[in-house]
Coordinates of C-alpha atoms and ligand atoms in Angstrom, one line a residue:
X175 CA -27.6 1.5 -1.3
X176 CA -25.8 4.1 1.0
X177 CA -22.4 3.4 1.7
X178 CA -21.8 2.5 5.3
X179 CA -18.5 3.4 7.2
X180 CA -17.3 1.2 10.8
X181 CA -16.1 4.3 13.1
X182 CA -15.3 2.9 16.5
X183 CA -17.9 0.2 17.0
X184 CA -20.8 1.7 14.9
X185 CA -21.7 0.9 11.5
X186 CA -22.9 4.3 10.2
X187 CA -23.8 6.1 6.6
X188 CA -20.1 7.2 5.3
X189 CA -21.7 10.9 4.8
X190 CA -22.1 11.5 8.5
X191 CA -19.5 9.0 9.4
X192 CA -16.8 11.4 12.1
X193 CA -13.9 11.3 14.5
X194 CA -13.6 14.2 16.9
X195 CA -12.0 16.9 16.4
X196 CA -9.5 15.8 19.4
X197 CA -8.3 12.8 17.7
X198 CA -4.8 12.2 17.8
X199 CA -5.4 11.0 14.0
X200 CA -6.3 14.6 13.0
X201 CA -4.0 16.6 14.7
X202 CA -1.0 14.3 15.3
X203 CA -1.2 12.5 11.9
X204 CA -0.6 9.4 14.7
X205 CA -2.0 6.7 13.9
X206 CA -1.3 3.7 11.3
X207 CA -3.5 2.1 8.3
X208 CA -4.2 -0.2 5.8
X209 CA -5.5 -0.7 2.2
X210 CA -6.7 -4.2 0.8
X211 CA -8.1 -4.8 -2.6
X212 CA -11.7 -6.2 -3.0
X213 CA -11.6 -8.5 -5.5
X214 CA -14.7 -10.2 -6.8
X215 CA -15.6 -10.9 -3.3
X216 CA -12.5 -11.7 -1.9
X217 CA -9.8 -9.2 0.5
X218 CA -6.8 -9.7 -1.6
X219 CA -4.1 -10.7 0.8
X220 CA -5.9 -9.9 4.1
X221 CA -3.0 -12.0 6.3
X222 CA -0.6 -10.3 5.0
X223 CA -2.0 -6.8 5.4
X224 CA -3.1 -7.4 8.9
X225 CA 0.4 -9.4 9.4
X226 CA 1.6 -5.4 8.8
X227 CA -1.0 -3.7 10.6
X228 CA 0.0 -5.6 13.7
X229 CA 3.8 -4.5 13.3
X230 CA 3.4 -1.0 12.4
X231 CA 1.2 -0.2 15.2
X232 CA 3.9 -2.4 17.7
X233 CA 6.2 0.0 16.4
X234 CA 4.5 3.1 17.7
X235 CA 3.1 1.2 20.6
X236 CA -0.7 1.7 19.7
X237 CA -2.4 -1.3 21.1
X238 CA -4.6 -3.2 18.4
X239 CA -8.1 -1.7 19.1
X240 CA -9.3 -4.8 19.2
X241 CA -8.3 -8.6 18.1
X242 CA -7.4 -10.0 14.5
X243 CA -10.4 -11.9 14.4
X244 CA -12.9 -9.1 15.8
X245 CA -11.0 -7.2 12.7
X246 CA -11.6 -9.5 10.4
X247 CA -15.6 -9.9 11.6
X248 CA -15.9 -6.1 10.8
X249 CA -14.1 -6.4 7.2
X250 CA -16.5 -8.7 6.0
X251 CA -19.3 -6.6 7.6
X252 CA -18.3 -4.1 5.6
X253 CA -18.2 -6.3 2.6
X254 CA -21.4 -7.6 2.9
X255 CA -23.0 -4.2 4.3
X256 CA -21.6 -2.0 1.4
X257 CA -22.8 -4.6 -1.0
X258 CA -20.0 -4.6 -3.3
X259 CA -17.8 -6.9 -5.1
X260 CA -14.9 -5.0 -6.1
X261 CA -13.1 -2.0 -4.1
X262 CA -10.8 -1.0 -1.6
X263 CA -11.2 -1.2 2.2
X264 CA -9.3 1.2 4.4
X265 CA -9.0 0.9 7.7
X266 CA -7.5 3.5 10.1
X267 CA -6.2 2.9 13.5
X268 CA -5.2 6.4 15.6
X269 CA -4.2 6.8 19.2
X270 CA -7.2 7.5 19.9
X271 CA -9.4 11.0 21.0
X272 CA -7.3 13.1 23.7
X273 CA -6.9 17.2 25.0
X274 CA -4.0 18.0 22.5
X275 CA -1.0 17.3 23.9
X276 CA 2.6 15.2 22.3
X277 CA 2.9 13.1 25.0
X278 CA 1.3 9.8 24.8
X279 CA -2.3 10.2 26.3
X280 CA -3.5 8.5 29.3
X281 CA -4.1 4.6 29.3
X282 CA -7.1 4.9 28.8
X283 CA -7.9 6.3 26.1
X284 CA -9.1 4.2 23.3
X285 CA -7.1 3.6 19.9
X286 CA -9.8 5.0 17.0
X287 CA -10.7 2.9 14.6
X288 CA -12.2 3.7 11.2
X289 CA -13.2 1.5 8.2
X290 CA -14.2 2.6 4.6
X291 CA -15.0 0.9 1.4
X292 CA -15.2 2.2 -1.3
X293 CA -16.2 0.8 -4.9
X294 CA -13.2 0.5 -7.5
X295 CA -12.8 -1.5 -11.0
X296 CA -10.6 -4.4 -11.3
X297 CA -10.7 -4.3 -15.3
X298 CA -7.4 -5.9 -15.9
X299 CA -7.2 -5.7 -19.9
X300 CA -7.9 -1.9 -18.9
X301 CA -5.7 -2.1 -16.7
X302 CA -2.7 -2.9 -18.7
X303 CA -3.5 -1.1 -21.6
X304 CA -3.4 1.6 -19.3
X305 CA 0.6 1.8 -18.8
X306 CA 1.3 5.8 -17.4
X307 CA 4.1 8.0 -17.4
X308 CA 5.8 8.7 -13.8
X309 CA 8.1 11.3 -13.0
X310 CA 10.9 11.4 -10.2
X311 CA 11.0 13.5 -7.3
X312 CA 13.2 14.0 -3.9
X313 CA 12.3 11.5 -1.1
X314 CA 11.7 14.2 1.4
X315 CA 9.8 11.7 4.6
X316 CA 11.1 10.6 7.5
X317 CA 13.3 7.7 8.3
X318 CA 10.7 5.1 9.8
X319 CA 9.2 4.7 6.0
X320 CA 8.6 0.6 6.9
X321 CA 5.7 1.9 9.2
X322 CA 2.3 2.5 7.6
X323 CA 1.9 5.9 9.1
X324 CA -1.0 8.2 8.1
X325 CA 1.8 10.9 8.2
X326 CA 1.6 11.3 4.3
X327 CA 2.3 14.9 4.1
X328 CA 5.9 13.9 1.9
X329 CA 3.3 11.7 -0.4
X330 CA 0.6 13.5 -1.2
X331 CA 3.3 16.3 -2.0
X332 CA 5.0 14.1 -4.2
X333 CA 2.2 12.4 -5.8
X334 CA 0.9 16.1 -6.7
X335 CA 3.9 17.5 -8.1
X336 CA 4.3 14.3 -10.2
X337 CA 0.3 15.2 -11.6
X338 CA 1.1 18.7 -12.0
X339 CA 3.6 17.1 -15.0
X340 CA 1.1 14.7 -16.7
X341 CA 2.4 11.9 -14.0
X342 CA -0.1 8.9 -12.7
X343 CA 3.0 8.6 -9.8
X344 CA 6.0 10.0 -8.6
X345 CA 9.0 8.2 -7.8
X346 CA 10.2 8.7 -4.9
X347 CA 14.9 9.5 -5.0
X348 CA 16.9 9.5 -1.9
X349 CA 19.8 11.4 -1.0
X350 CA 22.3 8.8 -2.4
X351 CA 20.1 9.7 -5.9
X352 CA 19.0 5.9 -5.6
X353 CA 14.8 5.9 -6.5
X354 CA 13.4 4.5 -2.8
X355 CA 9.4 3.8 -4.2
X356 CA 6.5 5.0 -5.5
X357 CA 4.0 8.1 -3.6
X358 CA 1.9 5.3 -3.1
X359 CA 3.3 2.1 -4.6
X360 CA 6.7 0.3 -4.5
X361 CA 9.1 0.7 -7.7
X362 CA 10.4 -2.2 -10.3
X363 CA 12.5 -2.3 -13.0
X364 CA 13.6 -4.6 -15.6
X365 CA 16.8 -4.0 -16.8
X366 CA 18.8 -4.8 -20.4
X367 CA 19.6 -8.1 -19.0
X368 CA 15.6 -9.0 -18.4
X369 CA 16.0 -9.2 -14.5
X370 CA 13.8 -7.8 -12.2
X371 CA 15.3 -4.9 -10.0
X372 CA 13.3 -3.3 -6.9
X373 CA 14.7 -1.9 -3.8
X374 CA 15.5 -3.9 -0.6
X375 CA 13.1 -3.7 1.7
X376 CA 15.8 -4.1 5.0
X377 CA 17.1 -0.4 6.3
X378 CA 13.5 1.5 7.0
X379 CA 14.0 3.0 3.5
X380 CA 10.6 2.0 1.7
X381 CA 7.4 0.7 3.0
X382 CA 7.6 -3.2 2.2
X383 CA 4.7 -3.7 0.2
X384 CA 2.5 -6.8 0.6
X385 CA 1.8 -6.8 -3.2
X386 CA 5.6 -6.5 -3.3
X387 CA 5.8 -9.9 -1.1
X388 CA 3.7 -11.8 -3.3
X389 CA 5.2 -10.6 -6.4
X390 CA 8.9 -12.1 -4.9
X391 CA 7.4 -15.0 -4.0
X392 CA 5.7 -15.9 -6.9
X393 CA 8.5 -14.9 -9.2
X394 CA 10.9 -17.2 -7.4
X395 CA 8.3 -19.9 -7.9
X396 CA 8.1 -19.2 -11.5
X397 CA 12.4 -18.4 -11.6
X398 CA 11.8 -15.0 -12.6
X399 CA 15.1 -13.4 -11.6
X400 CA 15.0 -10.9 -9.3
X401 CA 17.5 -8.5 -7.9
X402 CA 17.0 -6.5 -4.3
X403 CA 19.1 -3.6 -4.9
X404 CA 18.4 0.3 -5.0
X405 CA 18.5 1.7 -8.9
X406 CA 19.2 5.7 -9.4
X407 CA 16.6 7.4 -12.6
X408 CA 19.8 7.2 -15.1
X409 CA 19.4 3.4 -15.1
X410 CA 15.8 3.6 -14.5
X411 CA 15.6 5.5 -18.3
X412 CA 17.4 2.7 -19.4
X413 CA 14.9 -0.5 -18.2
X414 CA 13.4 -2.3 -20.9
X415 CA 10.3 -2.4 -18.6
X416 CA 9.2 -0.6 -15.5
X417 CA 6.4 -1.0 -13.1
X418 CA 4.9 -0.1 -9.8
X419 CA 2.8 -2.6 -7.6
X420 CA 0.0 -1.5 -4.7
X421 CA -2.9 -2.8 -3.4
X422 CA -5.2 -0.4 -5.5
X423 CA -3.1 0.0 -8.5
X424 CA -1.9 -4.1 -8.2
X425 CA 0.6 -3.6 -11.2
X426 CA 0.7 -0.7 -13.0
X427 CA 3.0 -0.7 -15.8
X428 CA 5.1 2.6 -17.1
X429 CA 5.2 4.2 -20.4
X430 CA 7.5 6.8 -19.4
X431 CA 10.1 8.1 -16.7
X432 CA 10.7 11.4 -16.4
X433 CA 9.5 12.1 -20.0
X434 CA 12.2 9.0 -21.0
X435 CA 9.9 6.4 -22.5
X436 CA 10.4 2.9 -21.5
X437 CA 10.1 -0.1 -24.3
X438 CA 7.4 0.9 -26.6
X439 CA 5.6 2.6 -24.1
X440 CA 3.0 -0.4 -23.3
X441 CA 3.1 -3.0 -21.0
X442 CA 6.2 -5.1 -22.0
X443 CA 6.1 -9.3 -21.6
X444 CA 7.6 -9.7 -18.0
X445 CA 5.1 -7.0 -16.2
X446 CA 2.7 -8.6 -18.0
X447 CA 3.4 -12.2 -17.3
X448 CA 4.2 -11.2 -13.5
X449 CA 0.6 -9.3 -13.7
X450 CA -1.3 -12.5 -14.9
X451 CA 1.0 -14.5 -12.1
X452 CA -0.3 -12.2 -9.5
X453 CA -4.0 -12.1 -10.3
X454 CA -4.3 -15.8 -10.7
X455 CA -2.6 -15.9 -6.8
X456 CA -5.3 -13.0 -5.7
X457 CA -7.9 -14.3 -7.5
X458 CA -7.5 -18.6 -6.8
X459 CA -9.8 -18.4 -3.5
X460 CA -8.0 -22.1 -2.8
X461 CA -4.9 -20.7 -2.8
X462 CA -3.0 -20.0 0.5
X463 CA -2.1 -16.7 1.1
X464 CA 1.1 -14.9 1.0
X465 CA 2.4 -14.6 5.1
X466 CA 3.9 -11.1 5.1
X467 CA 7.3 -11.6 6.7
X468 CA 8.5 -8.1 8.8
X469 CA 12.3 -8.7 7.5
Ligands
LIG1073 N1 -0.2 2.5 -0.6 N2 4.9 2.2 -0.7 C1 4.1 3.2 -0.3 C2 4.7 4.5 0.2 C3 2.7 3.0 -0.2 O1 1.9 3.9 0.3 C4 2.2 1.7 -0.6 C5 0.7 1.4 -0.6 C6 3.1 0.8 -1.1 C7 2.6 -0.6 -1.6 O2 2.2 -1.4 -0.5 P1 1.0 -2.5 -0.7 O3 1.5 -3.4 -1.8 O4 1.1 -3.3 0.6 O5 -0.2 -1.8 -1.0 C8 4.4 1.0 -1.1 C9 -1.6 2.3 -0.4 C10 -2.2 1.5 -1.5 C11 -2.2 3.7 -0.2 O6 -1.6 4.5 0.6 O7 -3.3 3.9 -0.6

């Protein structure tokens, strides 16, 4: 079965699959995407993920290439034309194809929109047996971080020096030397006092997560107690239990910060209660799904 890419109204083979060389995706890094989990069958919190799409292209006034639904027609092509169960669909909306220039381009020119699937394992016991080291690193992006910009120049920087050191992710530290997220992931703690930390979402300073949604809400529904506010690496060394959530990664716990291992180095009971929480949400097709709220 060849994999089949969506590039601007064409389902094509992923190998040949192209934008031109014009588009504003390429040489602007301007455009805005998505990642949603494949889950035995089912886009883990699609609402929510297009709930974001929607806003973060309002914010850089890119019109939606084309309507939720029509979206939603060519997600589950995708699904069904790729054949798989279990993966990660990215879509990829730019300002579309124009003669290089800053300026926004003419009306009409067309946003570019791109999908991808590709095949990834969901073996949770793997999964959480699989708690990895992260390092820190200066936050070094730009201020909108709440937009889901394909500007990831800052990321992939980060995630890279944080594998350079042994590091599955880098954590990302502000100027205030208060941790902002993950490269590619949004970053909890639990601290001495078994409450759940992560960083406020209000303030443009971290991309709010739709896995980090879901994880509030269902830890207010099970009176998990969680604190919103930033936490520097000092008291990050300290947690009793650290993790990151993503769509791709879901929950991946942390066996080390900067070389300062946290518990025993494994998963430790909240993460893993929050992780069997949040797979029983993605997972329960009955179950309605998490709104993503912009605030
Ligand atoms: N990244 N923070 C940043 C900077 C991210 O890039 C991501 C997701 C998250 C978590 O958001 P969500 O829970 O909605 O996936 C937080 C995706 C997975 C990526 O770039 O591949």
């Amino acid at each position: 079965m060849p994999r089949i890419a969506y590039v601007n109204g064409r389902y094509v083979p992923h190998l040949s699959a192209q934008v031109h060389i014009e588009d504003r995706g390429f040489q602007f890094a301007d455009g805005i995407y998505e990642v949603v989990a494949l889950i035995d069958g089912k886009l883990c919190d699609e609402v929510g993920h297009l709930d974001r799409l929607e806003r973060s292209l309002r914010e850089i006034d890119i019109a939606m290439p084309m309507s939720r639904r029509s979206l939603q027609v060519v997600m589950r092509q995708m699904v069904s034309r790729n054949r798989i169960k279990n993966g990660a669909l990215y879509i990829q909306v730019s300002r579309g194809a124009a003669a290089r220039d800053f300026k926004f381009p003419a009306p009409d020119v067309h946003p570019t929109l791109v999908m991808t699937l590709r095949y990834m394992s969901f073996d949770i016991a793997a999964r959480k047996a699989g708690a990895k080291p992260v390092v820190t690193v200066p936050d070094i992006r730009w201020k909108r971080r709440d937009i889901k910009s394909t500007a990831l120049l800052a990321q992939v920087l980060a995630k890279q020096a944080g594998v350079a050191k042994g590091a599955a992710e880098a954590w990302m530290v502000d100027d205030k030397g208060f941790i902002t997220e993950g490269s590619s992931s949004n970053a909890w703690i639990i601290d001495a006092k078994g409450r759940l930390l992560t960083r406020p979402a209000s303030g443009n300073g971290i991309l709010k997560g739709v896995t980090r949604s879901a994880l509030q809400a269902l830890c207010k529904a099970e009176g998990i107690e969680l604190v919103e506010r930033a936490f520097t690496p000092a008291e990050a060394y300290k947690a009793r239990e650290a993790f990151t959530s993503s769509a791709t990664a879901l929950i991946m716990p942390v066996s080390s910060i900067d070389g300062h291992k946290i518990g025993n180095g494994k998963i430790g009971p909240i993460t893993d209660k929050i992780y069997d929480l949040y797979m029983a949400y993605a997972t329960d097709p009955a179950r309605k799904q998490q709104k993503w709220d912009p605030r």
